[in-house]
mmCIF file of C-alpha atoms and ligand atoms in Angstrom:
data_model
loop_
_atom_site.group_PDB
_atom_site.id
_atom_site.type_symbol
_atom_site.label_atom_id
_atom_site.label_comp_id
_atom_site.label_asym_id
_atom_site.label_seq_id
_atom_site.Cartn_x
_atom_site.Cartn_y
_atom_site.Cartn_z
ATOM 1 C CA UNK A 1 -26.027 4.879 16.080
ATOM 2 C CA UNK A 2 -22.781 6.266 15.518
ATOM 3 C CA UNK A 3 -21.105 5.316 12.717
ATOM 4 C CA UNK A 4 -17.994 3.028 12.031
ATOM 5 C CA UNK A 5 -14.916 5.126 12.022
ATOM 6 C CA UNK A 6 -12.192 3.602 9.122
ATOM 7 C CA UNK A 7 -8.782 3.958 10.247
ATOM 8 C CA UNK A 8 -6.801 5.474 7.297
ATOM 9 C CA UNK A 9 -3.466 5.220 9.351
ATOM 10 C CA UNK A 10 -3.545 1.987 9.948
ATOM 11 C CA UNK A 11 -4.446 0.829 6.581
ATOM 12 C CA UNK A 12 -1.787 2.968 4.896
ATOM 13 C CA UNK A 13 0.483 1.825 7.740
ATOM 14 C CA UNK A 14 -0.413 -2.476 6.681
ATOM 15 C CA UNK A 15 -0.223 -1.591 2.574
ATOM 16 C CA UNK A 16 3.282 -0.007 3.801
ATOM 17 C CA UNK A 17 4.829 -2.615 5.623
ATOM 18 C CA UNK A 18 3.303 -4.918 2.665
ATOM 19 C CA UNK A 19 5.498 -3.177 0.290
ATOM 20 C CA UNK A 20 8.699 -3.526 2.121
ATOM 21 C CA UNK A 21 9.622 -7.099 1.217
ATOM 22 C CA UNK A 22 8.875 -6.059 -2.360
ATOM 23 C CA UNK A 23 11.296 -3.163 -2.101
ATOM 24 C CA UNK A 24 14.054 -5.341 -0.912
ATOM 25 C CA UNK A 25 13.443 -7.530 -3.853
ATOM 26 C CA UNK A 26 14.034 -4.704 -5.868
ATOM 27 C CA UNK A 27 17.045 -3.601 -4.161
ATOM 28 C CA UNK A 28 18.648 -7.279 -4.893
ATOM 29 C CA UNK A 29 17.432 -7.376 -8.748
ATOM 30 C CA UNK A 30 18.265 -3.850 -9.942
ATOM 31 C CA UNK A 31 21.108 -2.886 -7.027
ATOM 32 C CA UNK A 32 18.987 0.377 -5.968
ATOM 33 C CA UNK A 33 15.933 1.504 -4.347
ATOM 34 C CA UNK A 34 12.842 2.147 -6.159
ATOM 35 C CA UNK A 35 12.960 6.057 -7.264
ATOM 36 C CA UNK A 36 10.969 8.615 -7.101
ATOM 37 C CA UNK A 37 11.145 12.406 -8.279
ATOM 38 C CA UNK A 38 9.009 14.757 -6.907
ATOM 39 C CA UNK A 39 9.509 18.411 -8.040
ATOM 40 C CA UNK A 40 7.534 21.120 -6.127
ATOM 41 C CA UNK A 41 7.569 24.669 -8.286
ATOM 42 C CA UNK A 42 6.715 27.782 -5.652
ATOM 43 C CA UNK A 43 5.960 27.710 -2.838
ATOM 44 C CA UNK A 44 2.483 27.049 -1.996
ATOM 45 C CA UNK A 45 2.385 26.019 1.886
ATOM 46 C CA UNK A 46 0.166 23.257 1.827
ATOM 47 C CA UNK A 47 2.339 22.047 -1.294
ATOM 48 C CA UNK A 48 5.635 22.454 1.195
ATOM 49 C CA UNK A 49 3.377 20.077 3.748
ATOM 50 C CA UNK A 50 1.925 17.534 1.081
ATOM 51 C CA UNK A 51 5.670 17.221 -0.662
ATOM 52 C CA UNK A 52 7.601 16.675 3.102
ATOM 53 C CA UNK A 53 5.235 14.000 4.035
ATOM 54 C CA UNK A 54 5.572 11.819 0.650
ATOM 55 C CA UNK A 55 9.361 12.786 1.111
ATOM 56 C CA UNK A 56 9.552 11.413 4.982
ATOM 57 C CA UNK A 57 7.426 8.115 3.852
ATOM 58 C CA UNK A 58 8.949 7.073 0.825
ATOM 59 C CA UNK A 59 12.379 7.192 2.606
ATOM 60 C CA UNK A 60 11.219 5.712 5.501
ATOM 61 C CA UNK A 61 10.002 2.862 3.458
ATOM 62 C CA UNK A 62 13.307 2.690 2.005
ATOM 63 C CA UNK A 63 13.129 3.655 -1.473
ATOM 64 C CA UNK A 64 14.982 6.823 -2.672
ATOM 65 C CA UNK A 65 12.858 10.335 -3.146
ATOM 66 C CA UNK A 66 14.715 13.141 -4.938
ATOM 67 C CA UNK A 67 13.174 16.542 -4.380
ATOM 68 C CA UNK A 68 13.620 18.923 -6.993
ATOM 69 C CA UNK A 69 12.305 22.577 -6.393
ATOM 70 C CA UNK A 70 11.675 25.216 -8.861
ATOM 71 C CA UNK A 71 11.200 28.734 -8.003
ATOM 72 C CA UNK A 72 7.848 30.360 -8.913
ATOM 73 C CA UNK A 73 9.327 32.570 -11.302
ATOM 74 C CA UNK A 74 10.554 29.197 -13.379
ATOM 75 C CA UNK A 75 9.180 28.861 -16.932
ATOM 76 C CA UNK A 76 7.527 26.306 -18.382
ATOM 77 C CA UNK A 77 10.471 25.053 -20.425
ATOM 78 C CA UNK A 78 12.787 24.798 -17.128
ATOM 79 C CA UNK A 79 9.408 22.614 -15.509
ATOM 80 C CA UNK A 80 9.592 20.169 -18.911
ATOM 81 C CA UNK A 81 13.591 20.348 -18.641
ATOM 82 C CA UNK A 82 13.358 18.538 -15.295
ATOM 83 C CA UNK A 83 10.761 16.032 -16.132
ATOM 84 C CA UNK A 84 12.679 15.323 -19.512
ATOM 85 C CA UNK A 85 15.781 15.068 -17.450
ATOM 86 C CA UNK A 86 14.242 12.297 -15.104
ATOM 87 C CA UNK A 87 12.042 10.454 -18.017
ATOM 88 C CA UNK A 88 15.815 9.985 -19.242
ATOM 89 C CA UNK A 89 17.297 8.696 -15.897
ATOM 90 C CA UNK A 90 17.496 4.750 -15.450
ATOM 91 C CA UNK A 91 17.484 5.070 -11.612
ATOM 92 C CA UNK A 92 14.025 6.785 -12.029
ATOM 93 C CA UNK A 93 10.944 5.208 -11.815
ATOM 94 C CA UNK A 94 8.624 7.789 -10.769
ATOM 95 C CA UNK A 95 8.045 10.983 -11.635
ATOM 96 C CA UNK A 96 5.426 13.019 -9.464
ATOM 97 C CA UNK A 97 5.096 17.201 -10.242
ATOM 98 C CA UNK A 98 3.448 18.554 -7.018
ATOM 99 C CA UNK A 99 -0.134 20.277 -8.201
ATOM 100 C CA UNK A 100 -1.039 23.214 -8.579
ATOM 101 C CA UNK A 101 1.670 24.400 -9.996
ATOM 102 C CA UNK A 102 2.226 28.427 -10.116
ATOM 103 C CA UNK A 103 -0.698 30.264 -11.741
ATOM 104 C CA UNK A 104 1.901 32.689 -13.843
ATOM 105 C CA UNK A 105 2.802 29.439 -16.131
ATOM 106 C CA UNK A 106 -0.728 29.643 -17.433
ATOM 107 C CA UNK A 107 -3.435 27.558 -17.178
ATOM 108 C CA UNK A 108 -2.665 24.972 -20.106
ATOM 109 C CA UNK A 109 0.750 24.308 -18.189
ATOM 110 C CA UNK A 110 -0.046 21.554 -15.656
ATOM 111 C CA UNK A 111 -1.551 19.503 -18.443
ATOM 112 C CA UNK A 112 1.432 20.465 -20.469
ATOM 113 C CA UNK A 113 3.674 18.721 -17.802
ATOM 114 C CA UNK A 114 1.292 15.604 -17.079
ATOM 115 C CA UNK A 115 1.230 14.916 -20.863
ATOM 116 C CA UNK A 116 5.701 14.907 -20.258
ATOM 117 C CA UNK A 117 5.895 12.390 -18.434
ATOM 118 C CA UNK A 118 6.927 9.381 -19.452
ATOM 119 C CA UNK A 119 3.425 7.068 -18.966
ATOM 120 C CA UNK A 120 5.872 4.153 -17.346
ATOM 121 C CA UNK A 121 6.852 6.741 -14.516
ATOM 122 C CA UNK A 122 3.262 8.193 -13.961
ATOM 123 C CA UNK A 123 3.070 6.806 -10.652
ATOM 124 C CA UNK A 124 0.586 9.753 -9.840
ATOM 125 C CA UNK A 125 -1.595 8.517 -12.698
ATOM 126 C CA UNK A 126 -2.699 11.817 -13.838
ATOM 127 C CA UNK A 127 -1.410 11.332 -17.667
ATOM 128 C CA UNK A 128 -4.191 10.759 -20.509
ATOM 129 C CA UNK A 129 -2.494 7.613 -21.296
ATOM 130 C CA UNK A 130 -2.542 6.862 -17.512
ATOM 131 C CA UNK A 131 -6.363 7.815 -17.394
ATOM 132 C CA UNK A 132 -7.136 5.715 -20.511
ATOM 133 C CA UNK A 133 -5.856 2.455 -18.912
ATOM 134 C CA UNK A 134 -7.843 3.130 -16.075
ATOM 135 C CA UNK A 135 -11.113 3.670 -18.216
ATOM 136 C CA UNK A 136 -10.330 0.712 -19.863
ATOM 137 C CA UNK A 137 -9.620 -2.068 -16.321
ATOM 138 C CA UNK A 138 -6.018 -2.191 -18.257
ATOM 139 C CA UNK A 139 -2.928 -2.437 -16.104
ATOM 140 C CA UNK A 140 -1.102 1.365 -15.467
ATOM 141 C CA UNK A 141 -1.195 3.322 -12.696
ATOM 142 C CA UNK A 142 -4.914 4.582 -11.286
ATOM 143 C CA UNK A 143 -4.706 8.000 -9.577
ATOM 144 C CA UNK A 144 -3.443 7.257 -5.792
ATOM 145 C CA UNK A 145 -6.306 9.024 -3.881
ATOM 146 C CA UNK A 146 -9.446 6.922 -5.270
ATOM 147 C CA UNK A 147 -6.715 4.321 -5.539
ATOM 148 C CA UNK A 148 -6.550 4.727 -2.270
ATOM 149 C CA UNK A 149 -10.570 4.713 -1.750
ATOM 150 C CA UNK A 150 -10.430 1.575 -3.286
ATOM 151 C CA UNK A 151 -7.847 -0.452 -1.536
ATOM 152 C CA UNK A 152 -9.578 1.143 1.562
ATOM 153 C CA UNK A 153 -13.077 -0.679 1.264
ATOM 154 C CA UNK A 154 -11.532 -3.651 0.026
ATOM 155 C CA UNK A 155 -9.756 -3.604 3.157
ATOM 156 C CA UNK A 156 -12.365 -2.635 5.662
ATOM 157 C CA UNK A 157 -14.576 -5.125 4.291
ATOM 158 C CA UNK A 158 -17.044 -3.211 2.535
ATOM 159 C CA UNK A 159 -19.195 -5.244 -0.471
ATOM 160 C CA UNK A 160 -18.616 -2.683 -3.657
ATOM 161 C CA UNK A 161 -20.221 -4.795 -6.301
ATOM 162 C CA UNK A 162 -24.087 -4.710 -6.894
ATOM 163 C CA UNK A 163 -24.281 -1.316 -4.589
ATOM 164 C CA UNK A 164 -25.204 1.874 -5.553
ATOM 165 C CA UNK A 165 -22.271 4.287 -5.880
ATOM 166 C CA UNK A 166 -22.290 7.925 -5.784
ATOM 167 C CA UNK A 167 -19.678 10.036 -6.185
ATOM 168 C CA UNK A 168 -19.827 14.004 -5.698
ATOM 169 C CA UNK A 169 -17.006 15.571 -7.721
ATOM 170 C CA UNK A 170 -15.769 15.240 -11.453
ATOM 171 C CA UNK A 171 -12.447 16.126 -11.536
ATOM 172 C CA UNK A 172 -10.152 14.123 -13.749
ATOM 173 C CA UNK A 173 -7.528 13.604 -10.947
ATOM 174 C CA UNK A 174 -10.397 12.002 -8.469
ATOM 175 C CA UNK A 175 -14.044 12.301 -9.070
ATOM 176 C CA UNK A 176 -13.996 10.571 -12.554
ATOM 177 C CA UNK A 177 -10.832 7.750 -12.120
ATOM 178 C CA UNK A 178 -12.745 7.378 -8.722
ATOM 179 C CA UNK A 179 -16.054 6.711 -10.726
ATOM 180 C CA UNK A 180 -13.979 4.614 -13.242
ATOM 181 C CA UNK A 181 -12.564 2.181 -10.357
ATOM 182 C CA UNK A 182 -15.498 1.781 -8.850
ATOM 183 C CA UNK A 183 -17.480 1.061 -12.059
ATOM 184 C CA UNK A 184 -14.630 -1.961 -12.410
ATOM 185 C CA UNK A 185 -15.913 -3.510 -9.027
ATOM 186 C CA UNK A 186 -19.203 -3.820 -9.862
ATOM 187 C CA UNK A 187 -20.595 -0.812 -8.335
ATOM 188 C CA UNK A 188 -23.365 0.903 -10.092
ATOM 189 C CA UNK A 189 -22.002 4.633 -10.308
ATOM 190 C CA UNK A 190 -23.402 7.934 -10.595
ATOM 191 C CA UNK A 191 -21.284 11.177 -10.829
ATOM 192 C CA UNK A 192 -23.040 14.247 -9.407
ATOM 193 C CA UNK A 193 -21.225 17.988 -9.519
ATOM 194 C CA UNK A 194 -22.123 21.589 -9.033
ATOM 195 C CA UNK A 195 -24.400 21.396 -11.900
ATOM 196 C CA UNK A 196 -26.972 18.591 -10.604
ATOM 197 C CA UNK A 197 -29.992 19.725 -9.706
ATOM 198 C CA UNK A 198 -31.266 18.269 -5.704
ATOM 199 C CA UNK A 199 -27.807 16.865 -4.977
ATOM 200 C CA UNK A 200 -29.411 15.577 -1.855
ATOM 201 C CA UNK A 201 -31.781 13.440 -3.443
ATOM 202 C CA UNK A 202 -29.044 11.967 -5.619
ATOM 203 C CA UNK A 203 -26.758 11.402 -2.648
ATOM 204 C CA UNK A 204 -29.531 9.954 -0.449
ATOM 205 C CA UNK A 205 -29.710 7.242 -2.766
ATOM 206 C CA UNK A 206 -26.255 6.052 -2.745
ATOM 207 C CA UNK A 207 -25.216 3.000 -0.411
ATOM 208 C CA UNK A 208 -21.233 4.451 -0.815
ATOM 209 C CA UNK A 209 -21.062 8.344 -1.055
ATOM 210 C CA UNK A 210 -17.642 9.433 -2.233
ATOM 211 C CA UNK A 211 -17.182 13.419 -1.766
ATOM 212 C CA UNK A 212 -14.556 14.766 -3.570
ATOM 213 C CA UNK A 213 -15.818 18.354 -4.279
ATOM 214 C CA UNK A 214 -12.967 20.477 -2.254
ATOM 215 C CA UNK A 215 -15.717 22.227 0.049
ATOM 216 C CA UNK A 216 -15.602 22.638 3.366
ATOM 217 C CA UNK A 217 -18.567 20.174 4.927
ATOM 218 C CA UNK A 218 -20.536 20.643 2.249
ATOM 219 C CA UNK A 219 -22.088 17.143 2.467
ATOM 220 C CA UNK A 220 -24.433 17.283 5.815
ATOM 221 C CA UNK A 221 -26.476 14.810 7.407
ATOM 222 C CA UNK A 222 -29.856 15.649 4.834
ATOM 223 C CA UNK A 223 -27.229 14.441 2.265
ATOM 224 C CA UNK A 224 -26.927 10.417 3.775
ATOM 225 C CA UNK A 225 -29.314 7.480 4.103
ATOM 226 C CA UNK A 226 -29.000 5.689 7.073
ATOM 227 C CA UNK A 227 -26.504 2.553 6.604
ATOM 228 C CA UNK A 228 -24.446 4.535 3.878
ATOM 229 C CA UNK A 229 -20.917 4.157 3.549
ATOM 230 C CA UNK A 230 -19.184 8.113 3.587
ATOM 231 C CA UNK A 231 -16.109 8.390 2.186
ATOM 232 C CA UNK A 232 -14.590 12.142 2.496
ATOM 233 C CA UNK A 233 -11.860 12.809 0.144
ATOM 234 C CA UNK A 234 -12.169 16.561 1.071
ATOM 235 C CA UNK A 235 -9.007 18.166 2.961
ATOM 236 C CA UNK A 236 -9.604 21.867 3.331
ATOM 237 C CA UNK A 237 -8.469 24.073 6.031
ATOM 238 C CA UNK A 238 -11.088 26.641 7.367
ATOM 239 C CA UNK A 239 -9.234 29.309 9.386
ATOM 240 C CA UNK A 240 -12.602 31.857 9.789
ATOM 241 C CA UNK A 241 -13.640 31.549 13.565
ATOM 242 C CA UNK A 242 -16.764 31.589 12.785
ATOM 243 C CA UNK A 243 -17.546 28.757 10.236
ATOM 244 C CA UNK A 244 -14.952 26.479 12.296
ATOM 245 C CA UNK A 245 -17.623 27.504 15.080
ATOM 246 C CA UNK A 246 -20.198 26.471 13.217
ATOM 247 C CA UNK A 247 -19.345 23.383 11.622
ATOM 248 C CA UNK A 248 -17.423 21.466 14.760
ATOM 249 C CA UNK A 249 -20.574 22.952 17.176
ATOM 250 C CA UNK A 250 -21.030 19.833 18.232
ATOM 251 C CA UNK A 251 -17.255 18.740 18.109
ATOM 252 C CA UNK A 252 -14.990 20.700 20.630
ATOM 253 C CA UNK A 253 -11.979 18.706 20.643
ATOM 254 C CA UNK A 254 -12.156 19.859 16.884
ATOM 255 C CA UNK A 255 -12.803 23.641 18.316
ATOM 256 C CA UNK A 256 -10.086 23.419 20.653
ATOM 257 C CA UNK A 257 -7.461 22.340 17.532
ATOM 258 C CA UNK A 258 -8.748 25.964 16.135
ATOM 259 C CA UNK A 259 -8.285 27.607 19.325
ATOM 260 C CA UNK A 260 -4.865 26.154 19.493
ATOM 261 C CA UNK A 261 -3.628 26.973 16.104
ATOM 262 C CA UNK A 262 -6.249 29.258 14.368
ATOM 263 C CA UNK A 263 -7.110 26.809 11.581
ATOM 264 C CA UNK A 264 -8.215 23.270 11.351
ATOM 265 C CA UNK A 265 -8.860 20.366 8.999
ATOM 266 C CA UNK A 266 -12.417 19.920 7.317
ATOM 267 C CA UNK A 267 -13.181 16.961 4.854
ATOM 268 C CA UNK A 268 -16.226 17.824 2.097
ATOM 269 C CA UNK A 269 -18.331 16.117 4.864
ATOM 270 C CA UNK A 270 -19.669 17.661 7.839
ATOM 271 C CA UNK A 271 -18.868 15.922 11.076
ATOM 272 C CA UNK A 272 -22.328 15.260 12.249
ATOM 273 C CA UNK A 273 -22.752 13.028 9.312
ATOM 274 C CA UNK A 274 -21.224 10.232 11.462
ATOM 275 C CA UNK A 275 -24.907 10.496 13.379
ATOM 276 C CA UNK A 276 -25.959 8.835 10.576
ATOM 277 C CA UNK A 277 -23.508 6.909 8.429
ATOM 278 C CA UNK A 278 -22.767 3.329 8.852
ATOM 279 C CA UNK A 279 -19.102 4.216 8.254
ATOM 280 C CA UNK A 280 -17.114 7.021 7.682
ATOM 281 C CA UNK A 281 -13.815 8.126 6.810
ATOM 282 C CA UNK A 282 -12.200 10.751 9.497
ATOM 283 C CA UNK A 283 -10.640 13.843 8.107
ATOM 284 C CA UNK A 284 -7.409 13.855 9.067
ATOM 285 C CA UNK A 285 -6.105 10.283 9.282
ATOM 286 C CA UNK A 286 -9.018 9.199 6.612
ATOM 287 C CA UNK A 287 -7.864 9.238 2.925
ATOM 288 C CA UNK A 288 -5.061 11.474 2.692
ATOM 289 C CA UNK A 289 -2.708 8.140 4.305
ATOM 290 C CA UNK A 290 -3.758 5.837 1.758
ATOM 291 C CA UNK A 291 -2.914 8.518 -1.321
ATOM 292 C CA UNK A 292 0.772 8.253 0.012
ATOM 293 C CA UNK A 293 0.290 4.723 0.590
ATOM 294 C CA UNK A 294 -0.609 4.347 -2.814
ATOM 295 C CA UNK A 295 1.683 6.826 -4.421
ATOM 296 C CA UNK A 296 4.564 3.904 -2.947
ATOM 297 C CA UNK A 297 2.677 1.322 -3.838
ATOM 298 C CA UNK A 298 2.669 2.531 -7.689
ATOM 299 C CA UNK A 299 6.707 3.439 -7.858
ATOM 300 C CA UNK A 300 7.326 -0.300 -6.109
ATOM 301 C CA UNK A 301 5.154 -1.173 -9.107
ATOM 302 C CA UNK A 302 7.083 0.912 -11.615
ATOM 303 C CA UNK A 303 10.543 -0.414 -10.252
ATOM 304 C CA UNK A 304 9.191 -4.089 -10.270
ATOM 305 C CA UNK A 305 8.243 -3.355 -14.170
ATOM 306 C CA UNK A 306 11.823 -2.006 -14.923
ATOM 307 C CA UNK A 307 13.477 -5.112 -12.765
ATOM 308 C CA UNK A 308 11.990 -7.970 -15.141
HETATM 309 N N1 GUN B 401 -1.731 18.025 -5.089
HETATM 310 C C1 GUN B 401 -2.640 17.576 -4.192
HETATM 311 N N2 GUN B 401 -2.690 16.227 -4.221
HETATM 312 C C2 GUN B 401 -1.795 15.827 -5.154
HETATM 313 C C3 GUN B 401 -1.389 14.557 -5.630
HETATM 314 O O1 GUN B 401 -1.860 13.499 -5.212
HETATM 315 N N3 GUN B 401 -0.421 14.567 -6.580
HETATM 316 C C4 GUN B 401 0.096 15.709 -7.072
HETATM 317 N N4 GUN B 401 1.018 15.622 -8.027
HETATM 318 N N5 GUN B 401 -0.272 16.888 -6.663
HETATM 319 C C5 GUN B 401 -1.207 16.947 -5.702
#
């Protein structure tokens, strides 16, 4: 049977309009908008695309996003200027430094920056203080894309505590805060990565499967139970003819989006996994949504904090 599709739209689109009385309530208490910073250094493309669609949402939602932009020849003390700048700045109350950030600033710089910014404007959660709430159920700011994972089973209805979680990936911006969250609802967890020997038989086991490994459909339908809940955190874009071929055989309105434009989006789960799932996210319009969603829902939460 084919399996439940969850509509990430819509739910970011319901946590959105949720916010907006809260941002008018701002407005009236502190006189502005909740703000939000986002600096972008380079100019990685899917950066540009990731930074203009936070941009178009936040201000549709009516709070106030500032885009800063470094060149990729800035240094690492003109990145820390700008975040000290903002850390400073009373009408700011997020501050959110697009990732990756240029490879010529060295590899140590991006947790350089993270550890900058002020923990009360961390509304991307990726600080260690940030990361340490989290690990501890305290109140902060979780990471907005298993945030996001979160709020979206909660939503859809899906029973986390007692079940057996597994979640592919152990990165600290998803696969472990994502393992963390999920931990706090009662799931049993287990974290598998590149190292774990029969990832299959691991991920048969699980009754939620979270893949967050950044691999194009790595997760196929020997990987899933039947009656498993998929969640795909995976956004990569294949542009080889062949692979898009081979993955989205069975898929041509997929196909014809690579005819059309000679590349097309690919979660970490292969599309034929929805033969077998009992639901699945959709990549695009699965979780990507609900990290913006939740990257407004943590600077509302910010601004509320600065308002009492
Ligand atoms: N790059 C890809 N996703 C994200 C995100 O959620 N936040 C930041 N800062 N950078 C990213």
């Amino acid at each position: 049977m084919a399996a439940r599709i969850i509509d990430g739209k819509a739910i970011s689109q319901a946590i959105r309009d949720e916010l907006k009385d809260r941002i008018s309530q701002v407005k009236a208490s502190l006189g502005r908008p909740p703000g939000l910073v986002i600096l972008l250094v380079g100019d990685d493309p899917a950066s540009q695309v990731y930074v203009r669609s936070k941009l178009k949402t936040g201000e549709d939602a009516g709070m106030k996003v500032t885009l800063e932009t470094l060149p990729s020849s800035a240094s690492l003390e003109q990145v820390l200027e700008v975040v000290n700048r903002y850390n400073a700045d009373d009408a700011c109350d997020g501050i959110l430094v697009q990732s990756p950030l240029p490879k010529a600033l060295g590899h140590a710089a991006e947790q350089q920056v993270f550890d900058a910014i002020h923990p009360s404007k961390d509304v991307d959660g990726f600080s260690p203080i940030s990361a340490g709430l989290v690990a501890q159920n305290r109140s902060g700011f979780a990471p907005c894309t298993p945030a996001g994972v979160i709020e979206m089973l909660q939503r859809s209805d899906i029973e986390m505590a007692g079940k057996h979680a597994v979640v592919v990936g152990r990165s600290d911006i998803v696969g472990k805060p994502m393992a963390m969250l999920l931990l706090h609802q009662n799931a049993t967890v287990t974290i598998c990565h590149s190292r774990t020997p029969d990832l299959a038989a691991m991920t048969r086991q699980a009754d939620i499967l979270v893949a967050a490994i950044g691999r194009p459909a790595m997760i196929t339908a020997e990987h899933v139970s039947p009656g498993t809940v998929v969640v795909d955190v995976g956004i990569n874009s294949v542009t080889d003819a062949a692979q898009a071929a081979q993955i989205f055989e069975n898929h041509p309105n997929r196909m014809a989006v690579f005819e059309k434009r000679g590349s097309v989006l690919v979660g970490d789960v292969h599309p034929d996994v929805a033969n077998v799932a009992a639901a699945i996210t959709p990549v695009p319009g699965g979780v990507g949504p609900l990290t913006i969603a939740m990257l407004m829902a943590n600077t509302v939460k910010s601004a509320e904090g600065r308002s009492q």
